[in-house]
């Protein structure tokens, strides 16, 4: 298995780049944000619980997302690999992911980190909020809370994988195709 984490702040382009990467490298896309939004759309109890946190721009409790990842990995045992988008987002999630992959004799092969200025993040999310219907894009206070959560709880995840020498940082500003090209170069170097 070849497993990638696409890492970056809210609005850094994880979802946009994930679509291109999974198509090129035939990986299974796992976005905890998308999984949680589909629970909300389905009106499940998990979704209703998660919504309270998401609407305020706060992280959902670790055990909720770890449970979702555990079942996704178990139900995709034949996957060539996974692209994790928006997960892990805390130190606890990172440790748990390493453990879960180890149970399948796999590991994280590369962490691609997208760097985007805060100004640009806010601009992108406010712009998308005009049409996305995502409640957490609708106002600037919630967008700033998401960025704050990222700084307080998620930034440390990069440190966890830096110790293992797995992090490759790329600029997340520029055209979507140019960013994709540089992410592809990083992946190709690890594959070869
Ligand atoms: P999640 O769904 O993961 O959202 P996010 O990380 O806050 O960020 P986005 O998905 O909005 O941005 P992105 O980086 O994917 O960028 P995108 O490609 O969309 O999480 C939502 C919530 O769920 C969290 O707040 C939390 O509550 C909960 N949650 C999720 N995972 C969790 C976890 N593991 N633990 C706990 N809680 C969790 O691009 C953004 C915009 O920019 C788009 O409009 C796009 O078109 C545009 N764009 C992209 N690239 C470019 C470019 N190069 N130039 C110009 N515009 C661009
Ligand atoms: Mg996303």
mmCIF file of C-alpha atoms and ligand atoms in Angstrom:
data_model
loop_
_atom_site.group_PDB
_atom_site.id
_atom_site.type_symbol
_atom_site.label_atom_id
_atom_site.label_comp_id
_atom_site.label_asym_id
_atom_site.label_seq_id
_atom_site.Cartn_x
_atom_site.Cartn_y
_atom_site.Cartn_z
ATOM 1 C CA UNK A 1 0.000 0.000 0.000
ATOM 2 C CA UNK A 2 1.054 3.552 -0.708
ATOM 3 C CA UNK A 3 -0.447 6.019 1.732
ATOM 4 C CA UNK A 4 -0.424 9.787 1.499
ATOM 5 C CA UNK A 5 -1.534 12.525 3.880
ATOM 6 C CA UNK A 6 -2.482 15.804 2.256
ATOM 7 C CA UNK A 7 -1.905 18.320 5.000
ATOM 8 C CA UNK A 8 -2.810 21.985 5.217
ATOM 9 C CA UNK A 9 -4.991 24.651 6.779
ATOM 10 C CA UNK A 10 -8.702 25.053 5.990
ATOM 11 C CA UNK A 11 -8.965 26.320 2.419
ATOM 12 C CA UNK A 12 -5.400 25.383 1.479
ATOM 13 C CA UNK A 13 -6.642 23.234 -1.426
ATOM 14 C CA UNK A 14 -6.611 19.732 0.079
ATOM 15 C CA UNK A 15 -9.901 18.698 -1.518
ATOM 16 C CA UNK A 16 -9.032 20.223 -4.897
ATOM 17 C CA UNK A 17 -5.633 18.526 -5.109
ATOM 18 C CA UNK A 18 -6.910 15.240 -3.631
ATOM 19 C CA UNK A 19 -9.224 14.695 -6.578
ATOM 20 C CA UNK A 20 -6.334 14.986 -9.008
ATOM 21 C CA UNK A 21 -3.924 12.867 -6.958
ATOM 22 C CA UNK A 22 -6.324 9.955 -6.403
ATOM 23 C CA UNK A 23 -7.089 9.833 -10.102
ATOM 24 C CA UNK A 24 -3.438 9.824 -11.129
ATOM 25 C CA UNK A 25 -2.163 7.382 -8.502
ATOM 26 C CA UNK A 26 -5.309 5.241 -8.090
ATOM 27 C CA UNK A 27 -5.654 5.855 -4.373
ATOM 28 C CA UNK A 28 -8.788 5.770 -2.247
ATOM 29 C CA UNK A 29 -9.734 9.319 -1.186
ATOM 30 C CA UNK A 30 -10.615 9.566 2.507
ATOM 31 C CA UNK A 31 -11.831 12.989 3.624
ATOM 32 C CA UNK A 32 -13.133 13.095 7.192
ATOM 33 C CA UNK A 33 -14.874 16.408 6.407
ATOM 34 C CA UNK A 34 -16.773 14.773 3.517
ATOM 35 C CA UNK A 35 -17.590 11.707 5.636
ATOM 36 C CA UNK A 36 -18.938 13.934 8.418
ATOM 37 C CA UNK A 37 -20.984 16.041 5.978
ATOM 38 C CA UNK A 38 -22.562 12.900 4.559
ATOM 39 C CA UNK A 39 -23.485 11.772 8.092
ATOM 40 C CA UNK A 40 -25.136 15.185 8.594
ATOM 41 C CA UNK A 41 -26.979 14.908 5.278
ATOM 42 C CA UNK A 42 -28.172 11.438 6.282
ATOM 43 C CA UNK A 43 -29.452 12.810 9.591
ATOM 44 C CA UNK A 44 -27.592 10.190 11.639
ATOM 45 C CA UNK A 45 -26.925 10.593 15.347
ATOM 46 C CA UNK A 46 -23.178 10.838 14.662
ATOM 47 C CA UNK A 47 -23.895 13.579 12.120
ATOM 48 C CA UNK A 48 -26.089 15.570 14.486
ATOM 49 C CA UNK A 49 -23.446 15.365 17.207
ATOM 50 C CA UNK A 50 -20.645 16.388 14.801
ATOM 51 C CA UNK A 51 -22.642 19.302 13.374
ATOM 52 C CA UNK A 52 -22.529 21.166 16.690
ATOM 53 C CA UNK A 53 -18.741 21.302 16.496
ATOM 54 C CA UNK A 54 -18.485 21.904 12.754
ATOM 55 C CA UNK A 55 -20.906 24.831 12.748
ATOM 56 C CA UNK A 56 -18.680 26.589 15.277
ATOM 57 C CA UNK A 57 -15.488 25.845 13.366
ATOM 58 C CA UNK A 58 -14.279 23.457 16.077
ATOM 59 C CA UNK A 59 -12.771 20.002 15.683
ATOM 60 C CA UNK A 60 -15.066 17.020 16.235
ATOM 61 C CA UNK A 61 -13.883 14.736 19.106
ATOM 62 C CA UNK A 62 -11.030 12.370 18.201
ATOM 63 C CA UNK A 63 -12.926 9.144 18.958
ATOM 64 C CA UNK A 64 -15.639 10.026 16.427
ATOM 65 C CA UNK A 65 -13.276 10.540 13.488
ATOM 66 C CA UNK A 66 -10.943 7.703 14.483
ATOM 67 C CA UNK A 67 -13.934 5.323 14.430
ATOM 68 C CA UNK A 68 -14.803 6.460 10.906
ATOM 69 C CA UNK A 69 -11.233 5.989 9.678
ATOM 70 C CA UNK A 70 -10.972 2.553 11.274
ATOM 71 C CA UNK A 71 -14.062 1.332 9.447
ATOM 72 C CA UNK A 72 -13.008 2.963 6.156
ATOM 73 C CA UNK A 73 -9.615 1.204 6.233
ATOM 74 C CA UNK A 74 -11.236 -2.118 7.159
ATOM 75 C CA UNK A 75 -13.785 -1.929 4.391
ATOM 76 C CA UNK A 76 -11.180 -1.066 1.728
ATOM 77 C CA UNK A 77 -8.578 -3.752 2.376
ATOM 78 C CA UNK A 78 -7.917 -4.175 -1.341
ATOM 79 C CA UNK A 79 -7.107 -0.506 -1.937
ATOM 80 C CA UNK A 80 -3.745 0.278 -3.556
ATOM 81 C CA UNK A 81 -3.423 2.950 -0.916
ATOM 82 C CA UNK A 82 -5.227 5.816 0.768
ATOM 83 C CA UNK A 83 -5.075 9.562 0.406
ATOM 84 C CA UNK A 84 -6.010 11.067 3.759
ATOM 85 C CA UNK A 85 -7.473 14.579 3.411
ATOM 86 C CA UNK A 86 -8.223 16.515 6.588
ATOM 87 C CA UNK A 87 -7.041 13.643 8.780
ATOM 88 C CA UNK A 88 -5.115 13.318 11.086
ATOM 89 C CA UNK A 89 -5.833 16.659 12.697
ATOM 90 C CA UNK A 90 -4.511 16.124 16.228
ATOM 91 C CA UNK A 91 -1.502 14.357 17.736
ATOM 92 C CA UNK A 92 -3.818 11.615 19.060
ATOM 93 C CA UNK A 93 -5.290 11.038 15.582
ATOM 94 C CA UNK A 94 -1.794 10.799 14.064
ATOM 95 C CA UNK A 95 -0.659 8.188 16.594
ATOM 96 C CA UNK A 96 -3.846 6.205 16.106
ATOM 97 C CA UNK A 97 -3.524 6.298 12.308
ATOM 98 C CA UNK A 98 0.017 4.930 12.510
ATOM 99 C CA UNK A 99 -1.286 2.087 14.704
ATOM 100 C CA UNK A 100 -4.219 1.284 12.426
ATOM 101 C CA UNK A 101 -1.985 1.147 9.344
ATOM 102 C CA UNK A 102 0.548 -0.995 11.159
ATOM 103 C CA UNK A 103 -2.185 -3.580 11.749
ATOM 104 C CA UNK A 104 -2.366 -3.854 7.957
ATOM 105 C CA UNK A 105 1.448 -3.938 7.574
ATOM 106 C CA UNK A 106 1.312 -0.457 6.069
ATOM 107 C CA UNK A 107 2.466 3.039 6.950
ATOM 108 C CA UNK A 108 2.248 6.650 5.851
ATOM 109 C CA UNK A 109 4.685 6.998 2.955
ATOM 110 C CA UNK A 110 4.541 10.747 2.457
ATOM 111 C CA UNK A 111 2.945 13.838 3.997
ATOM 112 C CA UNK A 112 2.363 16.603 1.453
ATOM 113 C CA UNK A 113 1.963 19.944 3.226
ATOM 114 C CA UNK A 114 0.372 22.879 1.393
ATOM 115 C CA UNK A 115 1.431 26.356 2.491
ATOM 116 C CA UNK A 116 -1.022 29.220 1.994
ATOM 117 C CA UNK A 117 -1.127 32.617 3.723
ATOM 118 C CA UNK A 118 -3.958 33.290 6.163
ATOM 119 C CA UNK A 119 -5.198 36.186 4.046
ATOM 120 C CA UNK A 120 -5.565 33.914 1.020
ATOM 121 C CA UNK A 121 -7.277 31.162 3.100
ATOM 122 C CA UNK A 122 -9.929 33.573 4.364
ATOM 123 C CA UNK A 123 -10.440 35.026 0.901
ATOM 124 C CA UNK A 124 -10.948 31.575 -0.680
ATOM 125 C CA UNK A 125 -13.355 30.351 1.980
ATOM 126 C CA UNK A 126 -15.476 33.520 2.000
ATOM 127 C CA UNK A 127 -15.667 33.306 -1.774
ATOM 128 C CA UNK A 128 -16.722 29.653 -1.699
ATOM 129 C CA UNK A 129 -19.211 30.447 1.089
ATOM 130 C CA UNK A 130 -21.285 32.465 -1.384
ATOM 131 C CA UNK A 131 -22.328 29.263 -3.147
ATOM 132 C CA UNK A 132 -21.146 26.169 -1.215
ATOM 133 C CA UNK A 133 -23.970 25.939 1.288
ATOM 134 C CA UNK A 134 -21.342 24.950 3.875
ATOM 135 C CA UNK A 135 -22.381 26.595 7.155
ATOM 136 C CA UNK A 136 -18.749 26.828 8.256
ATOM 137 C CA UNK A 137 -17.873 28.966 5.185
ATOM 138 C CA UNK A 138 -20.686 31.419 5.746
ATOM 139 C CA UNK A 139 -19.079 33.914 8.083
ATOM 140 C CA UNK A 140 -15.622 35.163 8.769
ATOM 141 C CA UNK A 141 -15.744 34.505 12.527
ATOM 142 C CA UNK A 142 -16.256 30.766 11.945
ATOM 143 C CA UNK A 143 -13.557 30.713 9.249
ATOM 144 C CA UNK A 144 -11.123 32.354 11.688
ATOM 145 C CA UNK A 145 -12.062 29.769 14.363
ATOM 146 C CA UNK A 146 -11.233 26.956 11.936
ATOM 147 C CA UNK A 147 -7.837 28.509 11.254
ATOM 148 C CA UNK A 148 -7.282 28.957 14.992
ATOM 149 C CA UNK A 149 -8.117 25.268 15.640
ATOM 150 C CA UNK A 150 -5.617 24.374 12.931
ATOM 151 C CA UNK A 151 -2.879 26.403 14.640
ATOM 152 C CA UNK A 152 -3.669 25.166 18.144
ATOM 153 C CA UNK A 153 -4.284 21.472 17.485
ATOM 154 C CA UNK A 154 -3.379 20.462 13.933
ATOM 155 C CA UNK A 155 -0.056 22.170 13.200
ATOM 156 C CA UNK A 156 1.645 19.689 15.597
ATOM 157 C CA UNK A 157 0.733 16.816 13.270
ATOM 158 C CA UNK A 158 3.358 18.042 10.801
ATOM 159 C CA UNK A 159 5.949 17.831 13.602
ATOM 160 C CA UNK A 160 4.969 14.220 14.294
ATOM 161 C CA UNK A 161 5.757 13.241 10.683
ATOM 162 C CA UNK A 162 8.755 15.577 10.398
ATOM 163 C CA UNK A 163 10.450 13.473 13.069
ATOM 164 C CA UNK A 164 9.949 10.527 10.740
ATOM 165 C CA UNK A 165 11.298 12.565 7.810
ATOM 166 C CA UNK A 166 8.111 12.192 5.817
ATOM 167 C CA UNK A 167 7.005 15.784 5.268
ATOM 168 C CA UNK A 168 7.361 17.544 1.906
ATOM 169 C CA UNK A 169 6.195 21.141 1.846
ATOM 170 C CA UNK A 170 4.857 22.735 -1.329
ATOM 171 C CA UNK A 171 3.516 26.212 -2.042
ATOM 172 C CA UNK A 172 -0.288 26.089 -2.066
ATOM 173 C CA UNK A 173 -0.695 29.366 -3.968
ATOM 174 C CA UNK A 174 -0.543 29.589 -7.740
ATOM 175 C CA UNK A 175 -2.501 27.711 -10.362
ATOM 176 C CA UNK A 176 -4.132 24.414 -9.450
ATOM 177 C CA UNK A 177 -2.156 22.654 -12.188
ATOM 178 C CA UNK A 178 1.216 24.066 -11.089
ATOM 179 C CA UNK A 179 0.559 22.981 -7.507
ATOM 180 C CA UNK A 180 -0.505 19.530 -8.699
ATOM 181 C CA UNK A 181 2.696 19.235 -10.738
ATOM 182 C CA UNK A 182 4.870 19.936 -7.713
ATOM 183 C CA UNK A 183 2.898 17.496 -5.516
ATOM 184 C CA UNK A 184 3.262 14.844 -8.230
ATOM 185 C CA UNK A 185 7.025 15.393 -8.336
ATOM 186 C CA UNK A 186 7.227 14.801 -4.581
ATOM 187 C CA UNK A 187 5.182 11.605 -4.834
ATOM 188 C CA UNK A 188 7.205 10.303 -7.783
ATOM 189 C CA UNK A 189 10.422 10.782 -5.834
ATOM 190 C CA UNK A 190 9.127 8.623 -2.987
ATOM 191 C CA UNK A 191 7.707 5.954 -5.288
ATOM 192 C CA UNK A 192 10.896 5.533 -7.315
HETATM 193 P P1 LIG B 1 -12.900 19.783 6.231
HETATM 194 O O1 LIG B 1 -14.019 19.429 5.370
HETATM 195 O O2 LIG B 1 -11.701 18.957 6.251
HETATM 196 O O3 LIG B 1 -12.553 21.291 5.872
HETATM 197 P P2 LIG B 1 -11.223 22.173 6.076
HETATM 198 O O4 LIG B 1 -9.988 21.427 6.322
HETATM 199 O O5 LIG B 1 -11.612 23.184 7.075
HETATM 200 O O6 LIG B 1 -11.004 22.858 4.731
HETATM 201 P P3 LIG B 1 -11.706 22.799 3.371
HETATM 202 O O7 LIG B 1 -12.182 21.442 3.018
HETATM 203 O O8 LIG B 1 -12.700 23.888 3.399
HETATM 204 O O9 LIG B 1 -10.509 23.251 2.448
HETATM 205 P P4 LIG B 1 -9.498 22.391 1.571
HETATM 206 O O10 LIG B 1 -8.143 22.479 2.129
HETATM 207 O O11 LIG B 1 -10.060 21.049 1.246
HETATM 208 O O12 LIG B 1 -9.504 23.302 0.270
HETATM 209 P P5 LIG B 1 -10.405 23.193 -1.046
HETATM 210 O O13 LIG B 1 -9.738 22.348 -2.047
HETATM 211 O O14 LIG B 1 -11.800 22.892 -0.670
HETATM 212 O O15 LIG B 1 -13.396 19.926 7.736
HETATM 213 C C1 LIG B 1 -14.593 20.588 8.054
HETATM 214 C C2 LIG B 1 -14.889 20.403 9.544
HETATM 215 O O16 LIG B 1 -15.116 19.011 9.812
HETATM 216 C C3 LIG B 1 -13.762 20.802 10.506
HETATM 217 O O17 LIG B 1 -13.819 22.170 10.819
HETATM 218 C C4 LIG B 1 -14.100 19.927 11.715
HETATM 219 O O18 LIG B 1 -15.179 20.457 12.435
HETATM 220 C C5 LIG B 1 -14.573 18.646 11.066
HETATM 221 N N1 LIG B 1 -13.459 17.688 10.844
HETATM 222 C C6 LIG B 1 -13.026 17.232 9.621
HETATM 223 N N2 LIG B 1 -12.006 16.382 9.783
HETATM 224 C C7 LIG B 1 -11.778 16.294 11.123
HETATM 225 C C8 LIG B 1 -10.838 15.590 11.914
HETATM 226 N N3 LIG B 1 -9.915 14.784 11.357
HETATM 227 N N4 LIG B 1 -10.880 15.754 13.259
HETATM 228 C C9 LIG B 1 -11.812 16.551 13.838
HETATM 229 N N5 LIG B 1 -12.726 17.258 13.152
HETATM 230 C C10 LIG B 1 -12.716 17.124 11.800
HETATM 231 O O19 LIG B 1 -10.284 24.701 -1.570
HETATM 232 C C11 LIG B 1 -10.902 25.775 -0.870
HETATM 233 C C12 LIG B 1 -11.394 26.806 -1.906
HETATM 234 O O20 LIG B 1 -10.270 27.368 -2.590
HETATM 235 C C13 LIG B 1 -12.289 26.205 -3.000
HETATM 236 O O21 LIG B 1 -13.283 27.126 -3.338
HETATM 237 C C14 LIG B 1 -11.308 25.974 -4.165
HETATM 238 O O22 LIG B 1 -11.950 26.032 -5.398
HETATM 239 C C15 LIG B 1 -10.329 27.117 -3.984
HETATM 240 N N6 LIG B 1 -8.962 26.796 -4.453
HETATM 241 C C16 LIG B 1 -8.315 25.608 -4.348
HETATM 242 N N7 LIG B 1 -7.076 25.692 -4.859
HETATM 243 C C17 LIG B 1 -6.911 26.963 -5.291
HETATM 244 C C18 LIG B 1 -5.841 27.674 -5.918
HETATM 245 N N8 LIG B 1 -4.679 27.082 -6.200
HETATM 246 N N9 LIG B 1 -6.027 28.977 -6.211
HETATM 247 C C19 LIG B 1 -7.213 29.601 -5.916
HETATM 248 N N10 LIG B 1 -8.268 28.985 -5.338
HETATM 249 C C20 LIG B 1 -8.123 27.673 -5.015
HETATM 250 MG MG1 LIG B 2 -11.632 19.857 2.039
#
